[in-house]
Amino acid sequence: MITTSARSIAGTLAFLLLVPFAAQASALLLRPAQVWSAGEPVHAGWLVLIEGGRIAAVGAAGSVSAPADVTVIDLPGATLLPGLMDIHSHLFLHPYNETLWNDQVLKEPVPYRTLRAGQQARATLLAGFTTLRDLGTEGAEYADLSLKRAIDEHLIEGPRLFVATRAIVATGSYGPAPRGLRPDVCCTPQGAQEASGVAEVIRAVREQAGRGADWIKVYADYRWGPDGAEQPTFSEEELRALVDTAHSSGRPVAAHATTAEGMRRAVAAGVDTIEHGFNGTPEVFRLMAARGVAYLPTLTAEEAYGEYFEHYLPGKSAPTPDMEQAKRAFSAALKAGVTIGCGSDVGVFTHGTNYRELEWMVRDGMTPLQALTAATATDARILRRESDLGRVRAGMLADLVAVSGDPTQDIAAVEHVVFVMKDGVVYRRP
């Protein structure tokens, strides 16, 4: 028989196991082997003091004064980094070798997709990615707003989210594509919001803003040409109206664009980021650099498509032509001096393996330091949150990750996460 007192103790212990560790401590002192932040050398033996959800102090042992009741977390052999970011993600998708995109949109109920998204958000956070920009629910309507709220209110665990709700697409250009359905089929779910003409485009932006979107996403091109060829969708006039309306509301614009002409139109219209850009030319990338338009290359998505549809075997097969084309575009963007952030298109591949994008960025021409900077300080700047995210610095929000080894020398170290903190709350520790 369990006594009332024993039941009380057992209940308390169970509750404490469910509550994030940092909720029980007024101050935390982190002692990793070394600390890295963008623009600085690696600092061996540095300490990081956390108070009230923010970084209170960073520095050598003798320079950090901690309160007497501080809780110390030792992280031997680990490098402490700012929380990693992936700012092209789709929490409402899962890999297409599990379920094809059309079937996810047409057959999986939105409540099911939302519950799955919650699990995928937790996997992402525990993998060290403390911030995501989710660029469209792909047919799950406005469920990302509820997911974001549930995370913010600590109902579920997940990264800090910036959401785009429903992307905006030209009528008839997106999917599930009408050409793939019976001609008499009506009113099937769509992966995004359709619009045609300036008035409809403006209305769509206002609807997204009114619902609470943090970013507006537009498809500047898509596979709607003859035989499914990629072609620009919106005119420059429509894109300018979209961007002007979004910017008037205080929201930046992300443009899906894989063709050079789609990219050019989007950049000329004033978008803030270009997503994918696989067929970008040196001229287009120079235009992006001149106008301060950032680039999210989504290199891992091309690897995933190769695996699913072209028999590519990682580490065994030669890169597919599409992977090689993505590499050429990435190299051209680097050479042109474009601001390049980390955005992977995760959801196409498994959530919680976002680190693959950093590894591809290094394989395709960045140094480990450049890739780490892209996934921290650069992404924070693209999100307009560089004042409180993306660096290990006093006063910043305490979004921190520790990995075994030294990712500044071997980027594969980002696979080995031993500690995760968001807003001063510990979600993973050794």
XYZ file of C-alpha atoms in Angstrom:
430
model
C 0.000 0.000 0.000
C 1.230 3.517 -0.835
C 0.601 6.058 1.891
C -0.758 9.550 1.268
C 2.687 10.969 2.037
C 4.348 8.596 -0.414
C 1.822 9.465 -3.096
C 2.572 13.149 -2.520
C 6.313 12.623 -2.860
C 5.875 10.475 -5.988
C 3.610 13.081 -7.535
C 6.087 15.848 -6.799
C 8.948 13.869 -8.339
C 6.897 13.137 -11.448
C 6.020 16.820 -11.782
C 9.656 17.873 -11.441
C 10.646 15.443 -14.181
C 8.187 17.138 -16.529
C 9.142 20.727 -15.673
C 12.116 22.139 -17.612
C 15.173 22.222 -15.347
C 15.800 25.976 -15.364
C 12.337 26.720 -13.996
C 13.688 25.490 -10.642
C 16.805 27.708 -10.493
C 17.124 31.478 -10.028
C 20.515 31.610 -11.762
C 22.538 29.180 -13.824
C 26.270 29.144 -14.479
C 27.371 27.232 -17.569
C 30.926 25.867 -17.676
C 31.716 24.528 -21.162
C 35.150 23.753 -22.508
C 34.867 26.784 -24.787
C 32.452 29.442 -26.033
C 31.956 30.613 -29.624
C 29.992 33.568 -30.959
C 30.002 35.096 -34.437
C 32.828 37.522 -35.105
C 34.882 36.382 -32.114
C 37.599 33.800 -31.581
C 36.827 30.635 -29.651
C 37.147 31.407 -25.928
C 38.508 28.492 -23.922
C 37.481 28.313 -20.272
C 34.813 31.001 -20.456
C 31.715 30.932 -18.269
C 28.182 32.065 -19.074
C 25.825 33.291 -16.340
C 22.063 33.129 -16.966
C 19.529 35.137 -14.964
C 15.900 35.876 -15.737
C 15.948 34.271 -19.172
C 18.857 36.376 -20.403
C 22.623 36.157 -20.499
C 23.793 38.153 -17.484
C 27.548 37.804 -17.993
C 30.060 36.094 -20.256
C 33.797 35.838 -19.734
C 36.781 34.216 -18.131
C 36.280 32.566 -14.754
C 37.703 35.473 -12.785
C 35.529 38.053 -14.508
C 32.094 36.492 -13.954
C 30.549 37.103 -10.542
C 27.794 34.604 -9.771
C 25.313 34.697 -6.855
C 25.929 32.328 -3.967
C 22.917 30.154 -4.803
C 23.796 29.727 -8.467
C 23.294 26.291 -10.038
C 26.343 25.162 -12.000
C 26.053 23.044 -15.150
C 29.330 21.570 -16.329
C 29.710 20.855 -20.040
C 33.140 19.199 -20.329
C 34.506 18.781 -23.824
C 31.687 20.883 -25.277
C 31.528 24.104 -27.276
C 28.772 26.500 -26.240
C 27.122 28.342 -29.161
C 24.181 30.659 -29.687
C 21.023 28.670 -30.331
C 21.023 27.496 -33.947
C 18.402 28.770 -36.408
C 16.780 27.366 -39.526
C 14.736 30.032 -41.241
C 13.241 27.999 -44.061
C 11.256 25.219 -42.444
C 7.893 23.444 -42.750
C 6.778 21.913 -39.464
C 3.515 20.762 -41.051
C 5.281 18.538 -43.585
C 7.143 15.287 -43.131
C 9.485 13.496 -45.570
C 8.035 12.639 -48.954
C 9.404 9.107 -48.824
C 6.962 8.601 -45.929
C 3.976 10.325 -47.553
C 4.000 12.263 -50.824
C 3.232 15.995 -50.606
C -0.082 15.664 -52.467
C -1.248 12.961 -50.073
C -0.279 15.016 -47.029
C -2.321 17.961 -48.297
C -5.290 15.947 -49.586
C -5.549 13.085 -47.103
C -4.064 14.047 -43.739
C -6.550 15.977 -41.535
C -5.345 19.319 -40.202
C -5.704 18.241 -36.522
C -3.494 15.218 -37.241
C -0.948 17.396 -39.028
C -0.947 19.845 -36.130
C -0.295 17.127 -33.557
C 2.516 15.791 -35.722
C 3.910 19.316 -36.069
C 4.078 19.584 -32.282
C 6.171 16.432 -32.084
C 8.394 17.691 -34.898
C 8.834 21.044 -33.135
C 10.098 19.258 -30.028
C 12.554 17.153 -32.052
C 13.861 20.341 -33.652
C 14.419 22.069 -30.324
C 16.214 19.080 -28.812
C 18.494 19.016 -31.870
C 19.749 22.485 -30.924
C 17.627 24.642 -33.230
C 16.016 27.187 -30.926
C 14.524 29.421 -33.655
C 12.632 28.598 -36.859
C 10.932 30.644 -39.533
C 8.133 28.394 -40.775
C 7.368 29.348 -44.372
C 3.880 28.061 -44.968
C 1.599 25.384 -43.568
C 1.156 23.710 -46.982
C -2.590 23.190 -46.757
C -2.889 23.240 -42.954
C -4.491 26.685 -43.094
C -3.540 28.870 -40.100
C -2.535 26.048 -37.747
C 0.982 27.472 -37.388
C -0.455 30.333 -35.338
C -1.856 27.861 -32.804
C 1.413 25.910 -32.801
C 3.351 29.103 -32.105
C 0.959 30.049 -29.314
C 1.204 26.619 -27.691
C 5.011 26.897 -27.663
C 4.976 30.474 -26.369
C 2.581 29.497 -23.574
C 4.715 26.433 -22.682
C 1.963 23.938 -23.469
C 4.432 22.091 -25.690
C 8.174 22.248 -26.269
C 9.482 23.777 -29.443
C 11.671 26.470 -30.980
C 10.876 30.162 -31.142
C 8.668 30.467 -34.229
C 8.223 33.117 -36.890
C 5.318 32.050 -39.104
C 3.999 32.843 -42.583
C 0.604 31.043 -42.359
C -0.551 30.424 -45.967
C 1.871 31.279 -48.753
C 0.475 33.352 -51.639
C 0.491 31.754 -55.096
C -0.769 32.696 -58.541
C -4.107 31.104 -59.409
C -3.719 27.627 -60.903
C 0.044 27.518 -60.436
C 0.524 25.573 -57.204
C -0.746 22.282 -55.884
C -2.411 19.967 -55.706
C -2.202 20.975 -59.368
C -5.477 21.013 -61.312
C -3.813 19.170 -64.210
C -3.228 16.214 -61.892
C -6.883 15.903 -60.899
C -10.113 14.994 -62.696
C -11.469 17.996 -64.633
C -14.773 17.815 -62.761
C -13.183 17.771 -59.296
C -14.021 20.899 -57.324
C -12.846 22.517 -54.142
C -9.891 20.304 -53.232
C -7.584 21.571 -50.467
C -4.809 23.818 -51.744
C -1.284 24.095 -50.408
C -1.406 27.902 -50.400
C -3.694 30.897 -51.008
C -4.397 31.701 -54.645
C -4.580 35.246 -56.012
C -4.612 36.953 -59.411
C -4.198 40.635 -60.129
C -3.126 43.508 -57.938
C -6.388 43.765 -55.986
C -6.450 40.075 -55.051
C -2.777 40.077 -54.136
C -3.265 43.046 -51.815
C -6.299 41.383 -50.251
C -4.352 38.161 -49.664
C -1.529 40.008 -47.901
C -4.001 41.848 -45.713
C -5.726 38.586 -44.813
C -2.415 36.982 -43.824
C -1.410 40.033 -41.781
C -4.809 40.180 -40.139
C -4.505 36.559 -39.062
C -1.145 37.242 -37.434
C 1.538 36.214 -39.930
C 5.048 37.392 -38.995
C 6.266 37.126 -42.604
C 4.510 37.131 -45.957
C 5.599 34.399 -48.358
C 5.032 34.565 -52.104
C 5.798 32.121 -54.906
C 7.488 34.188 -57.613
C 7.702 31.118 -59.844
C 6.637 27.486 -59.835
C 6.216 24.350 -61.941
C 3.249 25.543 -64.017
C 4.831 25.823 -67.447
C 4.401 23.335 -70.307
C 5.126 19.832 -69.048
C 5.549 21.203 -65.525
C 8.472 23.486 -66.346
C 9.358 26.147 -63.801
C 8.132 29.565 -64.915
C 7.552 32.957 -63.265
C 4.030 33.332 -61.887
C 3.265 36.881 -60.761
C 4.048 39.979 -62.809
C 6.362 42.639 -61.407
C 3.324 44.861 -60.874
C 1.627 42.208 -58.757
C 4.825 41.523 -56.795
C 5.373 45.231 -56.126
C 1.828 45.568 -54.816
C 2.371 42.540 -52.574
C 5.663 43.822 -51.189
C 4.385 47.376 -50.684
C 1.348 46.098 -48.789
C 3.407 43.754 -46.629
C 5.988 46.396 -45.843
C 3.236 48.892 -45.009
C 2.065 46.418 -42.379
C 5.595 46.099 -40.981
C 6.114 42.603 -42.351
C 9.021 41.406 -44.496
C 8.527 39.229 -47.571
C 10.080 35.875 -48.444
C 9.955 34.823 -52.098
C 10.161 31.262 -53.339
C 12.108 31.635 -56.575
C 14.119 29.033 -58.443
C 14.351 30.603 -61.914
C 16.574 33.553 -62.741
C 13.601 35.561 -64.027
C 11.467 34.776 -60.998
C 14.345 35.859 -58.760
C 14.904 39.032 -60.782
C 11.248 40.057 -60.613
C 11.091 39.384 -56.877
C 14.279 41.333 -56.169
C 13.129 44.234 -58.347
C 9.841 44.270 -56.415
C 11.706 44.665 -53.125
C 11.380 41.290 -51.373
C 13.561 40.684 -48.335
C 14.678 37.090 -48.929
C 14.975 34.700 -51.839
C 14.346 31.038 -51.048
C 16.072 28.248 -53.039
C 17.458 30.258 -55.987
C 18.811 27.111 -57.607
C 19.038 28.621 -61.087
C 20.258 32.022 -60.042
C 22.801 33.641 -62.346
C 25.815 35.733 -61.329
C 23.911 38.817 -62.568
C 20.898 38.086 -60.355
C 23.068 37.403 -57.322
C 24.946 40.669 -57.877
C 21.564 42.423 -57.966
C 20.617 40.739 -54.693
C 23.864 41.839 -53.081
C 23.407 45.419 -54.282
C 19.872 45.580 -52.885
C 20.547 43.757 -49.636
C 18.292 40.788 -50.394
C 19.251 37.741 -48.334
C 19.476 34.191 -49.687
C 18.338 30.923 -48.082
C 19.820 28.175 -50.277
C 17.966 25.029 -48.994
C 20.736 22.724 -50.213
C 19.547 19.739 -48.195
C 16.197 19.767 -49.980
C 17.962 18.969 -53.239
C 19.747 16.053 -51.585
C 16.402 14.787 -50.260
C 14.716 15.035 -53.675
C 17.653 13.119 -55.127
C 17.189 10.364 -52.546
C 13.434 10.067 -53.044
C 13.104 10.435 -56.784
C 16.518 9.953 -58.451
C 18.048 6.972 -56.587
C 20.738 9.124 -54.947
C 22.534 7.369 -52.068
C 24.306 9.747 -49.631
C 28.015 9.054 -49.445
C 27.841 6.535 -52.297
C 26.314 8.151 -55.375
C 27.620 11.069 -57.364
C 25.579 14.259 -56.780
C 22.541 14.572 -59.023
C 22.454 17.293 -61.710
C 20.060 19.307 -59.526
C 22.441 19.066 -56.562
C 25.289 20.262 -58.760
C 23.154 23.148 -60.014
C 22.316 24.142 -56.429
C 26.039 24.088 -55.632
C 26.815 26.366 -58.590
C 24.166 28.840 -57.475
C 25.477 28.778 -53.907
C 29.019 29.420 -55.137
C 27.823 32.308 -57.311
C 25.998 33.851 -54.346
C 29.100 33.545 -52.178
C 31.245 35.148 -54.874
C 28.754 37.998 -55.320
C 28.785 38.808 -51.613
C 25.109 38.005 -51.014
C 23.964 37.733 -47.397
C 23.468 33.980 -46.960
C 21.526 32.579 -44.033
C 20.761 29.027 -42.980
C 17.453 27.750 -44.314
C 17.075 24.087 -45.162
C 13.453 23.395 -46.242
C 13.240 20.832 -43.443
C 9.991 18.934 -43.617
C 11.064 17.748 -47.033
C 13.527 15.755 -44.903
C 13.355 14.674 -41.263
C 12.789 17.264 -38.550
C 15.589 17.314 -36.003
C 18.234 16.744 -38.688
C 18.397 20.429 -39.660
C 22.160 20.302 -39.041
C 22.485 18.693 -42.472
C 22.120 22.140 -44.036
C 25.220 23.467 -42.250
C 27.165 20.442 -43.438
C 26.061 21.017 -47.041
C 26.969 24.689 -46.839
C 30.503 23.663 -45.855
C 30.705 20.970 -48.555
C 29.593 23.508 -51.128
C 32.122 26.205 -50.263
C 31.684 27.850 -46.866
C 34.066 27.468 -43.961
C 32.658 26.049 -40.720
C 32.813 29.554 -39.213
C 30.789 30.973 -42.101
C 28.162 28.261 -41.782
C 27.863 28.714 -38.018
C 27.552 32.467 -38.488
C 24.845 31.930 -41.110
C 22.848 29.779 -38.659
C 23.180 32.268 -35.779
C 24.038 35.945 -36.227
C 23.078 36.170 -39.916
C 19.715 34.481 -39.453
C 19.022 36.740 -36.465
C 19.727 39.781 -38.665
C 17.441 38.498 -41.416
C 14.704 38.074 -38.799
C 15.320 41.639 -37.498
C 16.174 40.173 -34.096
C 19.922 40.761 -33.980
C 19.515 42.892 -30.836
C 18.546 39.897 -28.701
C 19.261 36.686 -30.633
C 22.156 35.037 -32.442
C 25.135 35.769 -30.187
C 26.558 34.801 -26.797
C 26.645 38.258 -25.278
C 25.465 39.864 -22.039
C 21.913 41.166 -22.358
C 20.895 38.742 -25.127
C 18.115 36.209 -24.701
C 19.487 32.972 -23.266
C 19.085 30.749 -26.333
C 22.170 28.538 -26.107
C 23.359 25.173 -27.395
C 26.381 23.042 -26.549
C 27.824 20.382 -28.840
C 30.534 17.815 -28.265
C 33.793 18.807 -29.915
C 34.646 21.934 -31.882
C 32.273 22.807 -34.753
C 34.505 25.709 -35.792
C 36.962 23.057 -36.985
C 34.618 20.173 -37.841
C 31.077 21.226 -38.721
C 29.825 17.668 -38.128
C 30.086 18.401 -34.394
C 26.688 20.147 -34.669
C 25.144 16.673 -34.921
C 26.175 15.943 -31.335
C 24.060 18.226 -29.150
C 24.465 17.780 -25.387
C 22.761 20.910 -24.046
C 19.842 23.059 -25.183
C 18.498 26.219 -23.554
C 15.795 28.570 -24.811
C 14.759 31.704 -22.909
C 16.880 30.525 -19.995
C 15.014 27.208 -19.737
C 17.052 24.032 -20.067
C 15.476 21.421 -22.327
C 18.460 19.108 -22.703
C 21.542 18.561 -20.594
C 24.214 15.873 -20.219
